[in-house]
Coordinates of C-alpha atoms and ligand atoms in Angstrom, one line a residue:
Chain A
M1 CA 13.5 0.8 -33.2
G2 CA 13.4 3.5 -30.5
E3 CA 15.8 3.6 -27.5
A4 CA 15.2 1.2 -24.7
I5 CA 14.3 3.3 -21.6
I6 CA 14.0 0.1 -19.5
R7 CA 16.2 -2.9 -20.0
L8 CA 16.3 -6.1 -17.9
E9 CA 19.3 -8.4 -18.2
N10 CA 18.9 -11.9 -16.8
V11 CA 16.8 -10.7 -13.9
S12 CA 15.8 -13.3 -11.3
K13 CA 14.2 -12.9 -7.9
T14 CA 14.1 -15.7 -5.4
F15 CA 12.3 -15.3 -2.1
S16 CA 13.8 -17.4 0.7
S17 CA 11.9 -18.2 3.8
G18 CA 11.8 -21.0 6.4
Q19 CA 9.5 -23.0 4.2
G20 CA 11.9 -22.9 1.2
N21 CA 12.6 -20.8 -1.8
V22 CA 10.1 -19.2 -4.2
E23 CA 11.5 -18.3 -7.6
A24 CA 9.1 -15.5 -8.3
V25 CA 10.9 -14.2 -11.4
R26 CA 13.3 -16.3 -13.5
N27 CA 15.9 -15.0 -15.8
I28 CA 14.0 -12.2 -17.5
N29 CA 15.4 -10.3 -20.5
L30 CA 13.2 -7.5 -21.7
E31 CA 13.5 -4.1 -23.4
I32 CA 10.9 -1.4 -23.1
E33 CA 11.2 1.5 -25.5
K34 CA 10.6 5.1 -24.8
G35 CA 6.9 6.0 -25.4
D36 CA 5.7 2.4 -25.2
I37 CA 2.6 1.4 -23.3
F38 CA 4.0 -2.0 -22.4
G39 CA 1.7 -4.7 -20.9
I40 CA 2.9 -7.5 -18.7
I41 CA 0.1 -10.0 -18.4
G42 CA -0.1 -13.2 -16.4
L43 CA -2.2 -15.1 -14.0
S44 CA -2.3 -14.3 -10.3
G45 CA 1.0 -15.4 -8.7
A46 CA 2.9 -15.4 -12.0
G47 CA 5.4 -12.9 -10.6
K48 CA 4.1 -9.7 -12.2
S49 CA 4.3 -7.5 -9.1
T50 CA 7.7 -8.8 -8.2
L51 CA 9.0 -8.1 -11.7
V52 CA 7.6 -4.6 -11.8
R53 CA 8.9 -3.8 -8.4
C54 CA 12.4 -4.8 -9.7
L55 CA 12.1 -1.8 -12.1
N56 CA 12.4 0.7 -9.2
L57 CA 14.2 -1.7 -6.9
L58 CA 11.3 -1.8 -4.3
E59 CA 12.4 -5.4 -4.8
R60 CA 16.1 -6.1 -5.3
P61 CA 16.7 -8.8 -7.9
T62 CA 18.7 -11.7 -6.6
E63 CA 20.4 -11.8 -10.0
G64 CA 20.7 -9.7 -13.1
R65 CA 20.8 -6.1 -13.9
V66 CA 18.2 -3.4 -14.4
F67 CA 19.0 -0.5 -16.7
I68 CA 16.9 2.7 -16.7
G69 CA 17.8 5.2 -19.3
G70 CA 21.0 3.2 -19.9
K71 CA 22.1 3.3 -16.3
D72 CA 22.5 0.2 -14.2
I73 CA 20.3 1.0 -11.2
T74 CA 21.3 -2.2 -9.2
V75 CA 24.7 -0.6 -8.5
M76 CA 23.4 2.8 -7.5
K77 CA 24.0 4.3 -4.0
P78 CA 20.9 4.9 -1.9
K79 CA 20.9 8.7 -2.5
E80 CA 21.2 8.2 -6.3
L81 CA 18.4 5.6 -6.2
S82 CA 16.1 8.0 -4.3
I83 CA 16.6 10.6 -6.9
L84 CA 16.1 8.1 -9.7
R85 CA 12.8 6.9 -8.1
R86 CA 11.4 10.4 -8.6
D87 CA 11.7 9.6 -12.3
I88 CA 9.6 6.5 -12.0
G89 CA 6.0 6.9 -10.8
M90 CA 4.0 4.0 -9.6
I91 CA 0.3 3.5 -9.1
F92 CA -1.3 0.5 -7.3
Q93 CA -4.4 -1.6 -7.2
H94 CA -5.4 -0.2 -3.8
F95 CA -4.3 3.4 -4.6
N96 CA -2.1 3.7 -1.5
L97 CA -3.0 7.3 -0.7
L98 CA -2.2 8.9 2.6
M99 CA -5.5 8.6 4.4
Q100 CA -4.9 11.4 6.9
R101 CA -4.0 14.0 4.2
T102 CA -6.3 15.9 1.9
V103 CA -6.3 15.2 -1.8
L104 CA -4.2 18.3 -2.4
D105 CA -1.6 17.3 0.2
N106 CA -1.4 13.8 -1.2
V107 CA -0.4 15.4 -4.5
T108 CA 2.2 17.7 -2.8
F109 CA 3.8 14.8 -1.0
P110 CA 6.3 13.8 -3.7
L111 CA 7.2 17.5 -4.0
E112 CA 7.8 17.8 -0.3
I113 CA 10.1 14.8 -0.6
A114 CA 12.0 16.6 -3.3
G115 CA 12.4 19.5 -1.0
E116 CA 10.0 22.0 -2.6
S117 CA 8.3 24.7 -0.6
K118 CA 4.8 24.0 0.5
K119 CA 3.4 27.0 -1.4
E120 CA 5.1 26.1 -4.7
A121 CA 4.1 22.5 -4.2
R122 CA 0.4 23.4 -3.7
K123 CA 0.4 25.6 -6.8
K124 CA 1.7 22.7 -8.9
A125 CA -0.5 20.2 -7.3
V126 CA -3.7 22.1 -8.2
K127 CA -2.6 22.1 -11.8
F128 CA -2.2 18.3 -11.8
L129 CA -5.5 17.8 -10.1
E130 CA -7.0 19.8 -12.9
T131 CA -5.3 17.5 -15.4
V132 CA -7.0 14.4 -13.8
G133 CA -10.3 16.3 -13.5
L134 CA -10.4 16.5 -9.7
A135 CA -9.6 20.1 -8.9
E136 CA -12.9 20.6 -7.0
K137 CA -12.0 17.7 -4.6
K138 CA -8.8 19.1 -3.4
E139 CA -9.9 19.7 0.1
A140 CA -11.6 16.3 0.4
Y141 CA -9.9 13.3 2.1
P142 CA -9.3 10.0 0.2
A143 CA -12.0 8.2 2.3
Q144 CA -14.6 10.5 0.8
L145 CA -13.7 9.5 -2.8
S146 CA -14.7 6.7 -5.1
G147 CA -12.2 4.1 -6.3
G148 CA -11.8 5.8 -9.6
Q149 CA -11.3 9.2 -8.0
K150 CA -8.7 7.8 -5.7
Q151 CA -6.8 6.4 -8.6
R152 CA -7.0 9.8 -10.3
V153 CA -5.4 11.4 -7.2
A154 CA -2.7 8.7 -7.3
I155 CA -2.1 9.6 -11.0
A156 CA -1.9 13.3 -10.2
R157 CA 0.5 12.5 -7.4
V158 CA 2.7 10.6 -9.9
L159 CA 2.6 13.5 -12.4
A160 CA 3.7 15.9 -9.7
S161 CA 7.2 14.4 -9.7
D162 CA 7.4 14.8 -13.5
P163 CA 8.4 11.2 -14.2
R164 CA 9.7 9.6 -17.3
I165 CA 8.2 6.2 -16.5
L166 CA 4.9 5.2 -15.0
L167 CA 4.5 1.7 -13.5
C168 CA 0.9 0.5 -13.0
D169 CA 0.5 -2.6 -10.8
E170 CA -3.1 -3.9 -11.4
A171 CA -4.1 -0.2 -11.3
T172 CA -7.6 -0.9 -12.5
S173 CA -8.2 -4.3 -10.9
A174 CA -10.3 -2.9 -8.1
L175 CA -12.5 -0.8 -10.4
D176 CA -15.7 -1.5 -12.3
P177 CA -15.5 -1.7 -16.2
Q178 CA -16.7 1.8 -16.8
T179 CA -14.2 3.4 -14.4
T180 CA -11.5 1.1 -15.7
K181 CA -12.1 2.5 -19.1
S182 CA -11.9 6.1 -18.0
I183 CA -8.7 5.5 -16.0
L184 CA -7.1 3.7 -19.0
E185 CA -8.1 6.7 -21.2
L186 CA -6.4 9.0 -18.7
I187 CA -3.2 6.9 -18.7
K188 CA -3.2 6.9 -22.5
D189 CA -3.5 10.7 -22.5
I190 CA -0.6 11.0 -20.1
N191 CA 1.5 8.7 -22.3
R192 CA 0.7 10.9 -25.3
N193 CA 0.8 14.4 -23.8
Y194 CA 3.7 14.0 -21.4
G195 CA 5.6 11.3 -23.4
I196 CA 5.7 9.1 -20.3
T197 CA 6.6 5.5 -20.9
V198 CA 4.0 3.2 -19.2
V199 CA 4.3 -0.3 -17.9
I200 CA 1.0 -2.0 -17.2
I201 CA 0.7 -5.0 -15.0
T202 CA -2.5 -6.9 -15.3
H203 CA -4.2 -10.3 -15.4
E204 CA -6.9 -9.0 -17.8
M205 CA -6.4 -9.3 -21.6
S206 CA -9.0 -6.6 -22.1
V207 CA -6.8 -4.0 -20.3
V208 CA -3.9 -4.9 -22.6
Q209 CA -6.1 -4.7 -25.7
E210 CA -7.5 -1.4 -24.6
I211 CA -4.2 0.5 -24.0
C212 CA -1.0 -1.4 -24.7
N213 CA 1.0 -1.5 -27.9
K214 CA 3.4 -4.2 -26.7
V215 CA 2.9 -7.1 -24.3
A216 CA 4.9 -9.8 -22.6
V217 CA 3.3 -12.9 -21.0
L218 CA 4.6 -14.0 -17.7
D219 CA 3.9 -17.5 -16.4
H220 CA 5.4 -19.0 -13.2
G221 CA 8.1 -16.4 -13.2
N222 CA 9.1 -17.1 -16.9
L223 CA 8.6 -14.7 -19.7
I224 CA 7.1 -17.0 -22.2
E225 CA 5.9 -14.7 -25.0
K226 CA 6.4 -11.1 -26.1
G227 CA 5.5 -9.0 -29.1
T228 CA 2.8 -6.7 -30.3
V229 CA -0.7 -6.9 -28.8
E230 CA -2.0 -7.8 -32.3
E231 CA 0.3 -10.7 -32.5
L232 CA -0.7 -12.0 -29.1
F233 CA -4.4 -11.4 -29.8
R234 CA -4.3 -13.1 -33.2
S235 CA -2.0 -16.0 -32.5
P236 CA -0.9 -16.7 -29.0
K237 CA 1.7 -19.4 -29.2
T238 CA 1.9 -21.0 -25.8
E239 CA -0.9 -22.8 -23.9
E240 CA -0.6 -20.3 -21.0
A241 CA -0.9 -17.3 -23.3
K242 CA -3.9 -18.9 -25.0
K243 CA -5.6 -19.3 -21.7
L244 CA -5.2 -15.6 -21.0
V245 CA -6.2 -14.4 -24.5
F246 CA -9.2 -16.7 -24.6
S247 CA -10.3 -16.1 -21.0
E248 CA -12.7 -13.3 -21.9
T249 CA -14.9 -15.8 -23.8
A250 CA -14.5 -18.7 -21.4
H251 CA -18.0 -18.5 -20.2
I252 CA -19.4 -18.8 -23.7
R253 CA -17.3 -21.8 -24.6
H254 CA -18.1 -23.4 -21.3
M255 CA -21.8 -23.6 -22.2
H256 CA -21.2 -25.6 -25.4
S257 CA -19.6 -29.0 -25.4
S258 CA -19.0 -29.4 -29.1
R259 CA -15.8 -28.4 -30.9
Q260 CA -15.3 -24.7 -31.3
I261 CA -13.0 -22.5 -33.3
R262 CA -11.8 -19.0 -32.6
V263 CA -11.4 -16.8 -35.7
V264 CA -9.7 -13.4 -35.6
F265 CA -10.0 -10.9 -38.3
D266 CA -9.2 -7.2 -38.8
G267 CA -11.6 -4.5 -39.8
K268 CA -10.4 -4.7 -43.4
S269 CA -11.0 -8.4 -44.2
A270 CA -14.4 -9.0 -45.7
F271 CA -15.6 -11.5 -43.1
E272 CA -19.2 -11.8 -44.1
P273 CA -18.5 -13.5 -47.4
I274 CA -16.2 -16.0 -45.7
I275 CA -19.0 -17.2 -43.4
G276 CA -21.4 -17.1 -46.4
N277 CA -19.0 -19.0 -48.6
I278 CA -18.2 -21.7 -46.2
T279 CA -21.9 -22.3 -45.6
L280 CA -22.5 -22.6 -49.3
E281 CA -19.4 -24.8 -50.0
L282 CA -19.9 -27.2 -47.2
K283 CA -23.7 -27.1 -47.2
T284 CA -23.6 -26.8 -43.4
P285 CA -24.7 -23.8 -41.4
V286 CA -22.2 -22.2 -39.1
N287 CA -23.3 -21.4 -35.6
I288 CA -21.8 -18.2 -34.2
L289 CA -21.5 -18.4 -30.4
Y290 CA -19.7 -15.1 -29.9
A291 CA -18.6 -12.1 -31.9
N292 CA -16.9 -9.0 -30.8
T293 CA -14.9 -6.1 -32.2
Q294 CA -12.3 -4.3 -30.3
T295 CA -9.9 -1.5 -31.1
I296 CA -6.3 -2.5 -30.7
N297 CA -3.9 0.4 -31.3
G298 CA -6.5 2.1 -33.4
N299 CA -7.3 -0.9 -35.6
A300 CA -10.6 -2.7 -35.3
E301 CA -9.9 -6.4 -34.5
G302 CA -12.8 -8.8 -34.5
E303 CA -13.1 -12.1 -32.7
M304 CA -15.6 -14.9 -33.3
I305 CA -16.2 -18.2 -31.6
L306 CA -17.9 -20.6 -34.0
Q307 CA -19.4 -23.9 -33.1
L308 CA -18.2 -26.7 -35.4
P309 CA -20.6 -29.2 -36.8
D310 CA -20.7 -32.7 -35.2
N311 CA -19.7 -34.3 -38.4
K312 CA -15.9 -34.7 -38.0
E313 CA -15.1 -34.6 -41.7
I314 CA -17.0 -31.3 -42.3
A315 CA -15.6 -29.8 -39.1
D316 CA -12.0 -30.6 -40.1
K317 CA -12.7 -29.1 -43.5
M318 CA -14.0 -26.0 -41.9
V319 CA -10.9 -25.6 -39.7
D320 CA -8.7 -26.0 -42.8
Y321 CA -10.7 -23.4 -44.6
F322 CA -10.2 -20.8 -41.9
K323 CA -6.6 -21.6 -41.5
E324 CA -6.1 -21.2 -45.3
K325 CA -7.6 -17.8 -45.2
N326 CA -5.1 -16.8 -42.5
L327 CA -7.7 -15.8 -40.0
G328 CA -5.7 -16.9 -36.9
A329 CA -8.1 -19.8 -36.6
E330 CA -7.6 -21.9 -33.5
E331 CA -9.6 -24.6 -32.0
V332 CA -10.5 -23.6 -28.5
N333 CA -12.1 -26.7 -26.9
Y334 CA -12.3 -25.9 -23.3
V335 CA -9.2 -27.1 -21.4
D336 CA -9.5 -25.4 -18.1
Chain B
M1 CA -17.6 18.4 56.9
W2 CA -14.1 19.2 55.5
T3 CA -12.0 21.8 57.1
E4 CA -10.6 24.5 54.8
Q5 CA -7.2 23.0 55.4
E6 CA -8.3 19.6 54.2
I7 CA -9.9 21.0 51.1
L8 CA -6.7 22.9 50.3
M9 CA -4.7 19.7 50.9
I10 CA -6.8 17.8 48.5
L11 CA -6.6 20.5 45.9
Q12 CA -2.9 20.7 46.4
G13 CA -2.8 16.9 45.9
L14 CA -4.9 17.2 42.7
W15 CA -2.5 19.8 41.4
E16 CA 0.5 17.7 42.1
T17 CA -1.1 14.6 40.5
V18 CA -1.8 16.5 37.4
I19 CA 1.7 17.8 37.2
I20 CA 3.2 14.4 37.9
V21 CA 1.1 12.7 35.3
F22 CA 1.5 15.3 32.6
V23 CA 5.3 15.6 33.1
S24 CA 5.7 11.9 33.3
T25 CA 3.6 11.2 30.2
F26 CA 5.6 13.9 28.4
F27 CA 9.0 12.5 29.3
G28 CA 7.6 8.9 28.9
Y29 CA 7.0 9.8 25.2
I30 CA 10.3 11.6 24.9
L31 CA 11.9 8.2 25.5
G32 CA 9.1 5.9 24.4
L33 CA 8.2 7.4 21.1
P34 CA 11.6 7.1 19.5
L35 CA 12.1 3.7 21.1
G36 CA 8.7 2.5 19.7
V37 CA 9.5 3.9 16.3
L38 CA 12.9 2.2 16.3
L39 CA 11.3 -1.1 17.3
A40 CA 8.8 -0.8 14.4
V41 CA 11.4 0.3 11.9
T42 CA 14.1 -2.3 12.7
D43 CA 11.7 -5.2 12.9
S44 CA 12.1 -7.8 10.2
E45 CA 8.9 -6.5 8.5
G46 CA 9.9 -2.8 9.1
I47 CA 11.3 -0.3 6.6
K48 CA 14.9 -0.7 7.8
P49 CA 15.2 -4.2 9.3
H50 CA 18.1 -4.6 11.7
P51 CA 17.8 -8.0 13.6
M52 CA 20.6 -7.2 16.1
L53 CA 19.3 -3.8 17.1
Y54 CA 15.7 -5.0 17.2
K55 CA 16.7 -7.9 19.5
V56 CA 18.5 -5.6 22.0
L57 CA 15.7 -3.1 22.1
D58 CA 13.1 -5.9 22.4
V59 CA 14.9 -7.5 25.3
V60 CA 15.5 -4.2 27.2
T61 CA 11.8 -3.2 26.7
N62 CA 10.6 -6.5 27.9
V63 CA 12.8 -6.7 30.9
L64 CA 11.9 -3.1 32.0
R65 CA 8.2 -3.9 31.5
S66 CA 8.3 -7.1 33.5
V67 CA 9.7 -5.4 36.7
P68 CA 6.8 -4.6 39.0
F69 CA 6.5 -0.9 39.4
I70 CA 6.8 -1.0 43.1
I71 CA 10.1 -2.7 42.8
L72 CA 11.3 -0.3 40.2
L73 CA 10.4 2.5 42.5
V74 CA 12.8 1.2 45.1
V75 CA 15.5 0.1 42.7
L76 CA 15.6 3.5 41.1
I77 CA 16.0 5.5 44.3
P78 CA 19.7 6.2 43.6
L79 CA 19.0 7.3 40.1
T80 CA 16.2 9.5 41.3
R81 CA 18.5 11.1 43.9
A82 CA 21.1 11.7 41.3
I83 CA 18.6 13.5 39.0
V84 CA 16.4 15.5 41.4
G85 CA 18.5 15.5 44.5
K86 CA 16.0 13.7 46.8
S87 CA 14.0 10.5 46.8
Y88 CA 10.6 11.7 47.9
G89 CA 8.1 14.3 46.8
T90 CA 6.6 15.4 43.5
A91 CA 9.7 15.7 41.4
A92 CA 11.1 12.4 42.7
T93 CA 8.0 10.5 41.7
I94 CA 8.4 11.5 38.1
V95 CA 11.7 9.7 37.6
P96 CA 10.5 6.1 38.2
L97 CA 7.2 6.9 36.5
V98 CA 9.1 7.9 33.3
I99 CA 11.3 4.8 33.4
A100 CA 8.3 2.5 34.0
A101 CA 6.1 4.2 31.4
A102 CA 8.7 4.5 28.6
P103 CA 8.9 0.8 27.6
F104 CA 5.1 0.4 27.9
I105 CA 4.6 3.5 25.7
A106 CA 7.2 2.2 23.2
R107 CA 5.2 -1.0 22.8
M108 CA 2.0 0.9 22.1
V109 CA 3.8 3.2 19.7
E110 CA 5.3 0.1 18.0
S111 CA 1.9 -1.5 17.5
S112 CA 0.3 1.7 16.3
I113 CA 2.9 2.2 13.7
K114 CA 2.7 -1.4 12.5
E115 CA -0.9 -0.8 11.8
V116 CA 0.0 1.6 9.0
D117 CA -0.9 0.1 5.6
H118 CA 2.2 -1.3 4.0
G119 CA 1.0 -0.1 0.6
V120 CA 1.2 3.5 1.6
I121 CA 4.8 3.0 2.8
E122 CA 5.6 1.4 -0.5
A123 CA 4.1 4.3 -2.4
A124 CA 6.3 6.7 -0.4
Q125 CA 9.4 4.5 -1.1
S126 CA 8.5 4.5 -4.8
M127 CA 8.6 8.3 -4.7
G128 CA 12.1 8.2 -3.3
A129 CA 11.3 9.1 0.3
G130 CA 14.1 8.4 2.7
T131 CA 13.7 6.6 6.1
M132 CA 13.3 9.8 8.1
T133 CA 10.7 11.2 5.8
I134 CA 8.8 7.9 5.9
V135 CA 8.9 7.9 9.7
T136 CA 7.7 11.4 10.2
K137 CA 5.4 11.9 7.2
V138 CA 4.0 8.5 6.7
L139 CA 4.3 6.3 9.8
V140 CA 3.7 8.8 12.6
A141 CA 1.3 11.0 10.6
E142 CA -0.8 8.1 9.4
A143 CA -0.9 6.4 12.8
R144 CA -1.8 9.6 14.6
T145 CA -5.2 8.5 15.7
S146 CA -4.0 5.2 17.1
L147 CA -1.0 7.0 18.7
L148 CA -3.4 9.4 20.5
V149 CA -5.5 6.6 21.8
G150 CA -2.2 5.3 23.2
V151 CA -1.6 8.6 24.9
T152 CA -4.9 8.4 26.8
I153 CA -4.1 4.8 27.8
A154 CA -0.6 5.9 28.9
F155 CA -2.1 8.7 30.8
G156 CA -4.5 6.4 32.7
T157 CA -1.8 3.9 33.5
I158 CA 0.7 6.6 34.7
L159 CA -2.0 8.0 36.9
G160 CA -2.5 4.6 38.5
Y161 CA 1.3 4.2 39.0
S162 CA 1.5 7.7 40.5
A163 CA -1.0 6.6 43.2
M164 CA 1.3 3.7 43.9
A165 CA 4.2 6.0 44.1
G166 CA 2.3 7.8 46.9
A167 CA 2.9 4.7 49.0
V168 CA 6.6 5.4 49.2
G169 CA 6.5 9.1 49.7
G170 CA 5.6 10.4 46.3
G171 CA 3.3 13.4 46.0
G172 CA -0.2 13.8 44.7
L173 CA -3.6 12.5 45.5
G174 CA -2.4 8.9 45.7
S175 CA -0.1 9.8 48.5
I176 CA -2.9 11.6 50.4
A177 CA -5.2 8.7 50.0
I178 CA -2.7 6.4 51.5
R179 CA -1.5 8.6 54.2
Y180 CA -4.9 9.8 55.4
G181 CA -7.1 7.1 54.1
Y182 CA -5.1 4.0 54.8
N183 CA -2.6 5.0 57.6
R184 CA -5.0 7.1 59.7
W185 CA -8.3 5.7 58.4
Q186 CA -10.0 9.0 57.5
P187 CA -12.7 8.0 55.0
H188 CA -13.7 11.6 54.3
I189 CA -10.2 12.2 52.9
L190 CA -9.8 8.8 51.3
W191 CA -13.0 8.8 49.3
P192 CA -12.8 12.3 47.7
S193 CA -9.2 11.5 46.7
V194 CA -10.2 8.2 45.1
I195 CA -13.2 9.7 43.4
I196 CA -11.2 12.6 42.0
L197 CA -8.6 10.2 40.7
V198 CA -11.3 8.1 39.0
L199 CA -12.9 11.3 37.5
L200 CA -9.5 12.4 36.3
V201 CA -8.9 9.2 34.4
Q202 CA -12.4 9.4 32.9
L203 CA -12.0 13.0 31.9
F204 CA -8.8 12.2 30.0
Q205 CA -10.2 9.1 28.5
I206 CA -13.1 11.0 27.0
L207 CA -11.0 14.0 26.0
G208 CA -8.4 11.8 24.3
M209 CA -10.9 9.7 22.4
K210 CA -12.6 12.8 21.2
I211 CA -9.5 14.5 20.0
S212 CA -8.3 11.3 18.3
K213 CA -11.6 10.8 16.6
N214 CA -11.7 14.4 15.4
L215 CA -8.3 14.0 13.9
D216 CA -9.2 10.8 12.1
R217 CA -9.8 11.4 8.4
R218 CA -10.1 7.8 7.4
R219 CA -13.9 7.8 7.8
T220 CA -16.3 10.0 5.8
Ligands
ADP1 N1 7.9 -10.8 -0.1 C1 7.6 -12.1 -0.6 N2 8.1 -13.2 0.2 C2 7.9 -14.4 -0.3 N3 7.3 -14.8 -1.4 C3 6.8 -13.8 -2.2 C4 6.9 -12.4 -1.8 N4 6.3 -11.6 -2.7 C5 5.9 -12.5 -3.6 N5 6.1 -13.8 -3.3 C6 5.8 -15.0 -4.1 O1 6.2 -14.8 -5.4 C7 5.3 -15.3 -6.3 C8 4.9 -14.2 -7.3 O2 4.2 -13.2 -6.6 P1 3.7 -11.8 -7.3 O3 4.8 -11.2 -7.9 O4 3.0 -11.0 -6.3 O5 2.7 -12.4 -8.4 P2 1.5 -11.6 -9.2 O6 1.7 -10.1 -9.0 O7 1.7 -12.0 -10.6 O8 0.2 -12.1 -8.7 C9 4.1 -15.8 -5.5 O9 4.3 -17.2 -5.4 C10 4.3 -15.1 -4.2 O10 3.8 -15.9 -3.2
MG2 MG1 0.4 -8.7 -8.2

């Protein structure tokens, strides 16, 4: 157990308006350890943005306490909070760059806020633009950049204030898969090289699998599951979590009306013989609808969707067989 | 067809008009810019909501804006006298123009600033920027194109008002147009004055838009 750099105690946030109250976040308890890349996953409207904004008090919780590095930030004075915020970088879905400033001057912005001289700030900024691979664009304006490049500028801007924590609110949701991958790589590098703790907000399981080591599932403002990414990927417990984990294969399962089973295996388990064995034992062929391998935390994790035979007896036997082999088998008949 | 004296008079009028409009726009912004920023900042959606202060500024701005300029001119005579010592002439025109323009400028500033993307403000807040830093480096800086368009509009409006001020003894081309064109019906004075006024507005419109466009980095 490392030390908790972020700790939430009974954090709730209720928005009140003329139309009534919205409980965006309900009674959350959470610890994020130093060096973690912590994912918070949930469907749209689950309260993810609200929760992450409670971590730097862009949103003030209506109840509960938020500890950063052991200090309760909900009782800090504005000045203290301003200084603390320099320690917590944030990147956004829509990048939020200053459109009237050059790339370089966007990166110097947090340094200006901290009171550094323009000259010193520029020198540093160039260095961070090199880190994100955009030094040659320093005189360009954000409007002249692609989405991925804009996010790189935003990351350089965060690095400029030398933070301990990086919050990412749907930071790759506006990007194509290729660019998403490269931005996630960059975030991983930053986590490794600078020792920055990262909190990733996303609605995509693939993002969590790609980069996070721990994950929490948020649903209607409630934290319904938390653990390692492997645990969630192998055996999501709640219906809501299953929906998120299985969402990547939804289109495949949609096309087939028969019973289906999802089997998860790691790179070490000899999977081929199992499929072979079951075919021999039950004298029924198995139809593979989908198979994929992903790297989660450096381990290969495979996922298969199998179509079960129409014969109920054989199908049940098959399910039992996979469950026995501890392959995280789960029937995934489409429930959406 | 014009005597040298008449030409000199029109040129003199043009010069006065330019002075009146420039100085009035300048002081209009000295009052209107902070007022507009304050309106945008204290609004319920602003970065430092303050319902009471907003309400007060909102009402004052609206009341001032709804008084017809010609009435304001008369009502403000004592104030004008107190500030410039007399109630007619070039300098005297500037006082009511500033008072009339400020609330109108404030509204334009307010709406320009409210156009700034909220995400960018949030990013600045997440970096620990204080209210003043956000006002100067984010709100005003990011809204600069829209603010400059506002300046050209203010300029045109103040020019129009200044012509009206001519009716009650203000200086400038407006006053010439009224005194010679209307009171004595001398079309050869009236029309050049009017045409120069129109050209002046056009010139500033074009210039303002050009500068504002050149300063805009949001497009590639
Ligand atoms: N400023 C706000 N005022 C009122 N309701 C809000 C506000 N921000 C978010 N909400 C509501 O809180 C809920 C959670 O929103 P959000 O945190 O943005 O979810 P997510 O990021 O998971 O999509 C939604 O129902 C949303 O409408
Ligand atoms: Mg969100």
